[in-house]
XYZ file of C-alpha atoms in Angstrom:
582
model
C -47.638 27.265 1.689
C -51.013 28.247 3.524
C -51.879 31.818 3.105
C -53.621 32.006 6.505
C -52.448 31.209 9.914
C -53.299 27.475 10.969
C -53.065 27.478 14.943
C -53.457 24.572 17.005
C -54.629 25.852 20.344
C -54.402 24.077 23.701
C -58.214 23.753 25.433
C -58.319 22.692 29.081
C -59.070 19.197 29.405
C -59.215 16.590 26.517
C -57.056 16.995 23.336
C -58.659 19.150 20.472
C -60.612 17.615 17.910
C -59.553 17.871 14.308
C -62.061 20.904 13.516
C -60.581 22.740 16.470
C -57.142 22.815 14.878
C -57.756 26.605 13.490
C -58.516 28.672 16.342
C -56.891 31.938 17.906
C -54.073 31.720 20.395
C -55.067 31.576 24.125
C -51.750 33.072 24.502
C -52.616 36.637 23.071
C -52.883 38.426 19.895
C -49.286 39.308 19.752
C -47.997 35.700 19.663
C -50.460 35.021 17.168
C -49.273 38.043 14.947
C -45.562 36.994 15.404
C -45.920 33.376 14.334
C -48.502 34.117 11.494
C -46.069 36.782 10.126
C -43.022 34.727 10.252
C -41.857 32.724 6.824
C -40.303 30.161 8.591
C -41.737 27.272 10.942
C -42.774 28.870 14.333
C -44.228 27.506 17.559
C -45.247 28.859 21.038
C -44.262 26.367 23.617
C -44.738 26.691 27.533
C -41.916 26.187 29.886
C -42.151 22.536 30.111
C -41.657 22.433 26.347
C -44.985 21.434 25.296
C -46.793 22.930 22.139
C -49.394 25.468 22.732
C -49.684 26.723 18.830
C -47.782 25.985 15.786
C -48.209 27.938 12.450
C -48.928 26.758 9.159
C -45.241 26.772 7.689
C -44.237 24.206 10.259
C -47.262 21.890 9.563
C -46.380 22.409 5.695
C -42.820 20.933 6.293
C -43.660 18.237 8.960
C -46.824 16.077 8.943
C -46.182 15.235 12.528
C -46.544 18.968 13.389
C -49.986 18.853 11.661
C -51.164 15.916 13.533
C -49.386 16.401 16.949
C -51.945 16.598 20.068
C -51.575 19.879 21.939
C -49.912 19.399 25.097
C -47.461 17.252 23.422
C -43.551 17.743 23.659
C -42.188 19.529 20.743
C -39.183 17.179 20.865
C -41.488 14.937 18.847
C -40.595 17.292 15.939
C -36.974 16.984 16.475
C -34.467 14.259 15.040
C -34.082 11.673 18.160
C -30.201 11.980 17.583
C -30.557 15.568 18.385
C -33.192 15.759 21.230
C -30.677 15.992 24.058
C -29.129 18.978 22.658
C -32.443 20.358 22.015
C -33.615 19.678 25.605
C -30.222 21.149 27.072
C -30.875 24.420 25.110
C -34.522 24.849 26.126
C -33.537 24.797 29.728
C -31.153 27.577 29.207
C -34.099 29.946 27.974
C -34.858 30.420 31.449
C -31.558 32.198 32.277
C -31.064 33.834 28.873
C -33.179 36.269 26.859
C -32.558 33.941 23.723
C -31.041 30.627 22.768
C -29.829 29.291 19.403
C -28.752 25.919 18.371
C -28.370 23.821 15.341
C -30.180 20.584 14.955
C -32.225 18.377 12.746
C -36.024 18.486 12.176
C -38.096 15.907 10.842
C -39.959 16.713 7.676
C -42.661 14.959 5.608
C -40.418 12.942 3.406
C -39.268 11.242 6.464
C -35.742 12.875 6.067
C -34.432 15.309 8.695
C -33.137 18.539 7.644
C -30.622 20.958 9.503
C -32.249 24.135 11.081
C -31.116 26.932 13.051
C -33.686 26.901 16.052
C -33.939 30.093 18.201
C -35.807 30.078 21.503
C -36.995 33.428 22.783
C -38.954 34.035 25.759
C -42.429 35.596 25.252
C -43.492 35.663 28.782
C -43.050 34.041 32.016
C -44.774 30.980 30.870
C -44.289 31.034 26.978
C -41.389 30.771 24.771
C -41.390 31.478 21.120
C -39.585 28.700 18.820
C -38.235 29.686 15.373
C -36.708 27.507 12.887
C -34.423 28.543 10.013
C -33.755 25.849 7.245
C -30.145 25.582 7.066
C -29.621 22.105 5.369
C -28.423 23.048 2.039
C -25.630 25.095 3.725
C -24.722 22.418 6.122
C -24.553 20.096 3.177
C -22.285 22.453 1.089
C -20.103 22.841 4.017
C -19.734 18.757 4.245
C -18.915 18.647 0.620
C -16.285 21.240 1.141
C -15.005 19.344 4.187
C -14.762 16.356 2.357
C -13.059 17.895 -0.788
C -10.629 19.632 1.465
C -9.893 16.106 3.255
C -9.642 14.439 0.031
C -7.028 17.215 -1.154
C -5.283 16.807 1.844
C -4.917 12.796 1.478
C -4.059 13.280 -2.045
C -1.042 15.654 -0.922
C -0.175 13.206 1.720
C -0.026 10.368 -0.668
C 2.833 12.361 -2.760
C 6.287 11.378 -2.128
C 7.165 14.851 -3.006
C 7.463 17.469 -0.121
C 4.302 19.867 -0.798
C 4.465 23.116 1.133
C 2.167 26.298 1.032
C 3.921 29.200 2.379
C 3.140 33.326 2.630
C 4.807 35.538 0.269
C 7.321 36.161 3.390
C 8.219 32.508 3.762
C 5.930 31.417 6.751
C 4.619 27.857 6.344
C 0.912 27.770 6.134
C 0.685 23.943 5.238
C 2.917 21.114 4.738
C 2.065 17.440 3.575
C 3.285 14.364 5.638
C 6.414 13.999 3.222
C 7.134 17.452 4.119
C 6.780 16.886 7.878
C 8.996 13.927 7.794
C 11.702 15.425 5.783
C 12.010 18.580 7.818
C 11.184 16.958 11.470
C 8.050 18.766 11.834
C 5.100 16.977 13.787
C 2.057 16.276 11.416
C -0.233 17.694 13.751
C 1.636 20.935 13.890
C -0.332 24.296 13.528
C 2.877 25.278 11.376
C 3.325 29.063 11.149
C 7.243 28.871 11.250
C 9.681 30.245 8.982
C 10.312 27.581 5.847
C 13.968 28.555 5.532
C 14.698 28.445 9.217
C 14.071 24.565 8.680
C 16.945 24.162 6.219
C 20.777 24.461 6.753
C 22.396 27.568 6.708
C 24.295 27.119 3.414
C 21.053 26.705 1.276
C 19.044 29.695 2.912
C 20.295 32.463 0.463
C 19.499 30.672 -2.518
C 15.931 30.029 -0.832
C 15.630 33.692 -0.118
C 16.222 34.542 -3.852
C 13.612 31.867 -4.938
C 11.228 33.248 -2.640
C 11.880 36.865 -4.046
C 11.059 35.643 -7.458
C 7.977 33.888 -6.495
C 6.770 37.118 -4.646
C 7.555 38.923 -7.772
C 5.068 36.639 -9.587
C 8.034 34.566 -11.100
C 8.665 30.826 -10.940
C 11.548 30.339 -8.257
C 14.216 27.361 -7.908
C 16.850 26.202 -5.593
C 18.649 23.068 -4.661
C 18.024 22.497 -0.888
C 19.087 20.055 1.550
C 17.281 18.838 4.857
C 19.127 17.336 7.778
C 17.644 15.317 10.666
C 19.866 14.363 13.457
C 21.048 10.834 13.244
C 20.026 10.136 9.436
C 21.433 10.914 6.279
C 21.174 14.145 4.639
C 18.297 14.532 2.072
C 18.818 16.676 -1.061
C 15.737 18.353 -2.797
C 14.956 20.279 -6.006
C 12.763 23.116 -4.778
C 10.064 24.534 -7.158
C 8.295 27.679 -5.967
C 5.204 28.689 -7.967
C 3.162 31.928 -7.080
C -0.397 31.783 -6.189
C -1.718 34.894 -7.777
C -4.926 37.227 -7.090
C -7.129 38.711 -9.761
C -4.693 41.639 -9.812
C -1.617 39.431 -10.354
C -0.295 39.854 -6.900
C 1.302 37.023 -5.027
C -1.063 35.866 -2.093
C 0.817 32.568 -1.353
C 3.598 30.288 -2.595
C 3.384 26.510 -3.690
C 6.636 24.777 -2.840
C 7.181 21.382 -4.483
C 10.143 19.543 -3.166
C 11.353 16.569 -5.070
C 13.907 14.236 -3.680
C 17.162 14.110 -5.842
C 19.248 12.521 -3.151
C 20.232 9.496 -5.546
C 20.698 11.815 -8.388
C 23.080 14.265 -6.198
C 25.073 11.038 -5.003
C 25.436 9.943 -8.707
C 26.683 13.327 -9.765
C 28.808 13.639 -6.819
C 30.374 10.129 -7.688
C 30.563 11.158 -11.332
C 32.551 14.198 -10.495
C 34.794 12.108 -8.073
C 35.667 9.704 -11.042
C 36.131 12.732 -13.535
C 38.832 14.041 -10.784
C 40.417 10.438 -10.472
C 40.447 10.050 -14.189
C 42.135 13.619 -14.810
C 44.757 12.538 -11.948
C 45.332 9.244 -13.670
C 45.788 10.679 -17.272
C 48.499 13.144 -15.791
C 50.262 10.080 -14.490
C 49.949 7.950 -17.580
C 47.093 5.773 -16.154
C 44.472 6.333 -18.972
C 44.582 5.929 -22.746
C 44.061 9.050 -24.656
C 42.298 8.971 -28.058
C 40.926 11.366 -30.285
C 38.614 10.881 -33.337
C 37.973 13.118 -36.536
C 34.490 12.167 -37.266
C 34.270 13.643 -40.485
C 37.656 12.493 -41.807
C 37.136 9.045 -39.926
C 40.636 9.495 -38.646
C 41.676 8.356 -35.285
C 44.762 8.865 -33.084
C 45.742 7.216 -29.695
C 48.539 7.382 -27.172
C 50.867 4.491 -26.077
C 48.763 3.560 -22.936
C 45.652 3.311 -25.270
C 47.351 0.614 -27.217
C 48.693 -1.075 -23.954
C 44.996 -1.157 -22.743
C 43.693 -2.641 -25.980
C 46.900 -5.190 -26.080
C 48.520 -3.611 -29.390
C 51.720 -2.528 -30.371
C 52.064 1.395 -30.721
C 54.476 0.743 -33.751
C 51.498 -0.343 -35.735
C 49.196 2.194 -35.234
C 45.460 2.321 -36.474
C 43.988 4.976 -38.134
C 40.340 4.561 -38.290
C 37.355 3.207 -36.528
C 37.141 0.335 -39.108
C 40.846 -0.823 -38.106
C 39.705 -0.754 -34.428
C 36.758 -2.930 -34.814
C 38.457 -6.444 -35.189
C 40.137 -5.513 -31.652
C 36.450 -5.406 -30.042
C 34.490 -8.363 -28.747
C 32.193 -9.285 -31.443
C 29.037 -8.571 -29.289
C 30.304 -5.072 -28.458
C 31.357 -4.070 -31.898
C 28.326 -2.002 -32.703
C 27.944 0.158 -29.759
C 31.873 0.785 -29.645
C 32.072 1.957 -33.424
C 28.869 3.766 -34.045
C 30.540 7.077 -33.110
C 28.843 9.087 -35.692
C 25.333 8.047 -34.673
C 25.898 7.899 -30.887
C 27.491 11.443 -30.896
C 24.179 12.562 -32.828
C 22.020 10.945 -30.159
C 24.219 12.474 -27.310
C 24.033 16.124 -28.872
C 20.121 15.649 -29.014
C 19.827 14.689 -25.314
C 22.573 16.549 -23.969
C 24.183 13.756 -22.375
C 27.975 12.796 -22.206
C 29.831 9.977 -24.266
C 30.361 7.073 -21.750
C 30.187 3.501 -22.749
C 31.630 0.102 -21.406
C 32.641 -2.686 -23.959
C 35.104 -5.655 -24.180
C 38.099 -5.723 -26.107
C 39.975 -8.925 -27.060
C 43.696 -9.127 -26.943
C 45.881 -10.971 -29.448
C 46.285 -14.083 -26.959
C 42.609 -14.223 -26.629
C 42.160 -12.539 -23.245
C 39.108 -10.621 -22.848
C 39.289 -7.388 -21.130
C 36.583 -4.663 -20.023
C 37.069 -1.121 -20.881
C 35.207 1.995 -19.997
C 35.588 5.077 -22.664
C 34.369 8.534 -22.081
C 34.746 11.465 -24.325
C 33.673 14.911 -24.730
C 31.952 15.883 -28.151
C 32.956 18.918 -30.315
C 30.393 20.586 -32.605
C 30.519 22.701 -35.861
C 27.275 24.231 -37.143
C 25.249 21.971 -34.734
C 27.087 18.978 -36.237
C 29.377 16.626 -34.311
C 32.976 16.922 -35.920
C 35.264 15.414 -33.110
C 35.433 13.268 -30.101
C 38.229 13.493 -27.477
C 38.230 11.101 -24.798
C 40.011 8.572 -22.453
C 39.781 4.993 -21.991
C 40.604 2.960 -18.911
C 40.809 -0.910 -18.111
C 37.974 -1.787 -15.605
C 38.407 -5.506 -15.792
C 38.726 -5.920 -12.256
C 35.875 -4.033 -11.046
C 33.319 -5.540 -13.640
C 34.494 -8.975 -12.699
C 34.055 -7.924 -8.932
C 30.581 -6.766 -9.741
C 29.795 -10.106 -11.683
C 31.130 -12.165 -8.713
C 29.070 -10.164 -6.184
C 25.872 -10.686 -8.505
C 26.697 -14.428 -8.628
C 27.274 -14.551 -4.863
C 24.049 -12.697 -4.311
C 22.443 -15.091 -6.357
C 23.696 -18.029 -4.415
C 22.886 -16.382 -1.061
C 19.189 -15.825 -2.469
C 19.238 -19.517 -3.501
C 20.427 -20.567 -0.309
C 17.914 -18.512 1.649
C 15.093 -20.087 -0.328
C 16.626 -23.450 0.474
C 16.582 -22.488 4.071
C 13.130 -21.214 4.004
C 12.238 -24.614 2.152
C 13.840 -26.696 4.988
C 12.232 -24.869 7.986
C 8.939 -25.842 6.574
C 9.653 -29.260 5.279
C 10.038 -32.528 7.227
C 13.568 -33.572 6.884
C 12.777 -37.160 6.239
C 9.798 -37.596 4.221
C 9.880 -34.088 2.390
C 6.302 -33.370 3.108
C 5.163 -30.257 5.625
C 6.318 -30.633 9.016
C 4.533 -29.708 12.173
C 5.600 -26.124 12.022
C 4.188 -25.880 8.431
C 1.132 -27.905 9.376
C 0.198 -25.615 12.357
C 0.617 -22.344 10.028
C -1.146 -23.685 6.801
C -4.160 -25.592 8.833
C -5.019 -22.248 10.763
C -5.226 -20.620 7.457
C -7.359 -23.444 5.758
C -9.628 -23.565 8.709
C -9.889 -19.898 8.510
C -11.018 -19.846 4.830
C -13.220 -22.735 5.531
C -14.994 -20.620 8.271
C -15.306 -17.495 5.884
C -16.576 -19.305 2.848
C -18.479 -21.993 4.594
C -16.866 -24.592 2.310
C -15.853 -27.745 4.269
C -12.624 -29.192 5.125
C -11.742 -32.676 5.244
C -9.167 -33.996 7.778
C -7.437 -37.500 6.986
C -5.225 -39.292 9.626
C -2.918 -41.802 7.908
C -1.002 -44.407 10.019
C 1.396 -47.028 8.759
C 0.176 -50.595 9.930
C 2.615 -52.514 12.406
C 5.274 -49.740 11.748
C 7.229 -50.674 14.881
C 7.333 -54.596 13.806
C 8.513 -53.252 10.444
C 11.442 -51.458 11.615
C 12.486 -54.027 14.301
C 12.393 -56.736 11.419
C 13.856 -54.748 8.482
C 15.721 -51.955 10.398
C 15.564 -48.141 10.476
C 16.925 -47.491 7.177
C 14.286 -49.618 5.811
C 11.684 -47.931 8.009
C 12.734 -44.397 6.825
C 12.640 -45.441 3.328
C 9.155 -46.746 3.554
C 8.045 -43.441 5.460
C 9.501 -41.589 2.407
C 7.833 -43.651 -0.203
C 4.404 -43.477 1.678
C 4.903 -39.596 1.761
C 5.256 -39.641 -1.983
C 2.462 -41.797 -2.428
C 0.305 -39.549 -0.475
C 1.440 -36.493 -2.216
C 0.686 -37.911 -5.602
C -3.101 -37.941 -4.645
C -3.196 -34.230 -3.731
C -3.935 -31.198 -5.540
C -2.119 -27.739 -5.153
C -4.664 -26.544 -2.513
C -4.141 -29.713 -0.364
C -1.668 -30.223 2.553
C 0.221 -33.134 3.304
C 2.195 -33.462 6.610
C 3.905 -35.718 8.824
C 2.050 -35.495 12.064
C 4.474 -37.853 14.000
C 6.480 -41.046 13.965
C 4.832 -43.036 11.418
C 1.626 -40.991 11.157
C 0.652 -38.563 8.465
C -2.064 -35.617 8.169
C -3.934 -34.825 5.072
C -6.000 -31.524 4.852
C -8.319 -31.501 1.783
C -10.252 -28.326 1.540
C -13.882 -28.484 -0.281
C -13.832 -32.308 -0.105
C -17.212 -33.248 1.030
C -17.468 -36.841 0.051
C -13.780 -38.254 0.714
C -14.655 -41.751 -0.095
C -12.907 -41.857 -3.495
C -9.694 -40.305 -2.015
C -9.622 -42.787 0.997
C -9.870 -45.521 -1.388
C -7.016 -44.387 -3.340
C -5.196 -43.941 -0.190
C -5.303 -47.780 0.527
C -4.578 -48.800 -2.974
C -1.713 -46.507 -3.505
C 0.080 -47.776 -0.649
C -0.762 -51.463 -1.518
C 0.625 -50.677 -5.123
C 3.817 -49.789 -3.480
C 4.132 -53.680 -3.226
C 6.527 -53.294 0.141
C 6.957 -56.829 1.865
C 5.867 -56.788 5.561
C 6.419 -60.192 6.653
C 5.196 -59.629 10.524
C 1.936 -57.996 9.191
C -0.878 -60.039 8.871
C -1.145 -59.172 4.997
C 2.308 -59.771 4.460
C 2.423 -56.341 2.787
C 2.686 -52.894 3.643
C -0.533 -51.294 4.413
C -1.881 -48.182 6.019
C -5.141 -47.230 8.131
C -6.862 -44.162 7.556
C -9.429 -42.037 9.696
C -11.461 -39.113 8.137
C -13.711 -36.405 9.426
C -15.359 -33.603 7.360
C -15.768 -30.320 8.886
C -19.118 -29.227 7.562
C -20.055 -27.414 10.708
C -17.439 -24.557 10.830
C -18.679 -23.166 14.197
C -16.292 -25.781 15.797
C -12.542 -25.793 16.030
C -9.749 -27.552 13.799
C -8.382 -29.326 16.952
C -11.933 -30.753 17.348
C -11.975 -31.821 13.653
C -8.495 -33.627 14.025
C -9.873 -35.392 17.102
C -12.555 -36.839 15.295
C -10.494 -37.922 12.556
C -8.048 -39.569 15.053
C -11.016 -41.380 16.634
C -12.029 -42.748 13.138
C -8.303 -43.965 12.754
C -8.550 -45.697 16.008
C -11.650 -47.415 14.834
C -9.888 -48.545 11.635
C -7.303 -50.178 13.530
C -9.708 -52.028 15.695
C -11.401 -53.232 12.965
C -8.381 -55.079 11.431
C -6.086 -52.170 9.488
C -5.553 -51.774 5.825
C -8.927 -49.717 5.923
C -10.454 -46.478 6.399
C -13.286 -45.229 8.638
C -15.280 -41.981 8.080
C -16.479 -40.203 11.510
C -19.781 -38.715 10.655
C -20.423 -37.616 14.339
C -20.949 -33.780 14.574
C -21.346 -33.134 11.049
C -24.062 -30.506 10.156
């Protein structure tokens, strides 16, 4: 930074010389004093926006300021993209005492920096222009906006409903999942009471959870959201207080995790338990009791009926029960002690499904559920029920098998919709779809695509002589022969009648495969007495799309022209159309 005032003064007539760039201002000592005293870049402009004088600070940050000819527009110092804004604000200084704007000024490095530019009238003819560098502030603001945007995007990705509410329960922000669950527009300005968006019956627990969070504790409650026309959703709401330096709650972060499936499962389980209890009262379930320490088992008559045994010949231990269980299920059904210990560690209930084998060999599926009794933290007793679930298991298995069959049928239908019914190669529908994709790949990669048109020679005469069934059989064999020559990336399709199309991506020199096409058909050794060769033959025409600026339809037309030439030249041969290749 210079320690003296570098002033460019405007002299009448020709632009100043280099030696004249240090002189006093023609606009007066006051202006000279003002811009020399300012620590920021400053200049004096006339009402047309032309530079009358400029201080050393501006020259230090912008080489253009140092070399700008007097009388040039101050717009030369402004980033081109901001010159319209600068010009508009400059024109307002005639009607306003002072005008400020944020714009980018050019620097010595060639990069622009953000400044606050203030324009203040000095007189009827002159304007003081002062620039304050705010580039670092603007960049920090940009980073903060980017971080805020990223945080919002991360919240929106979450499947959980995430909300920020005030200590009195007003919504400050909500991610997309939360808006969808509560039927709130995503572009909402929020500000509504969160609990008012929930059903009446969960609001009391919600208020208690908010109160806990307001008192710097974590609140939690089970909630529900209902949107007309949609199934209710159930949520586990966790409320975490956001505290200030004094430990006071300034906001509450609410994370709502959907537990609809768990709620449905729990509800189904409760209903099942109620049904089991009712069934037990009328004798529909088998009751069993097992003393784990003594290995002593006691069961009621219904239990024996379910396992197909006579109550008059009771069993007294798990070991005696083992032979009644299907060999593959013995371990899970008899490891009572180990299973009970695992259940105690996890807090889960004892529920297993296994198979029993009746004396006549019939296999039945049973479900067993029990309550574990403990003593000194150890499992000592298990009391439970057994129910025959064979029919439901078989129905489920049948349903799975049916679904599998339906899947196979759908796959078969999809295959049929893309295959020619007679030959098994791609039909015209599949051809149009895949050929378009192959051509798009060729255009994007620049790798050529070869199109080969294959026609069975004298096929009408073959049909007339040998019959249509023989003709159909020949088309199948020709299609199989063509398929045998292709790679997984190639396409063989029935183009129509006795004509086939082959699309060969990446094939630049097709001579080898064209020779093989004629050879494999001859190797079929099919008699064709009405043909001049006495054997079934094919003609082929090929075009290579080396110039991907054209269309695939044009490429097919070129291959078709080559096929016509092959027929004209006597058939049982191929012709490559090189016209139009790059």
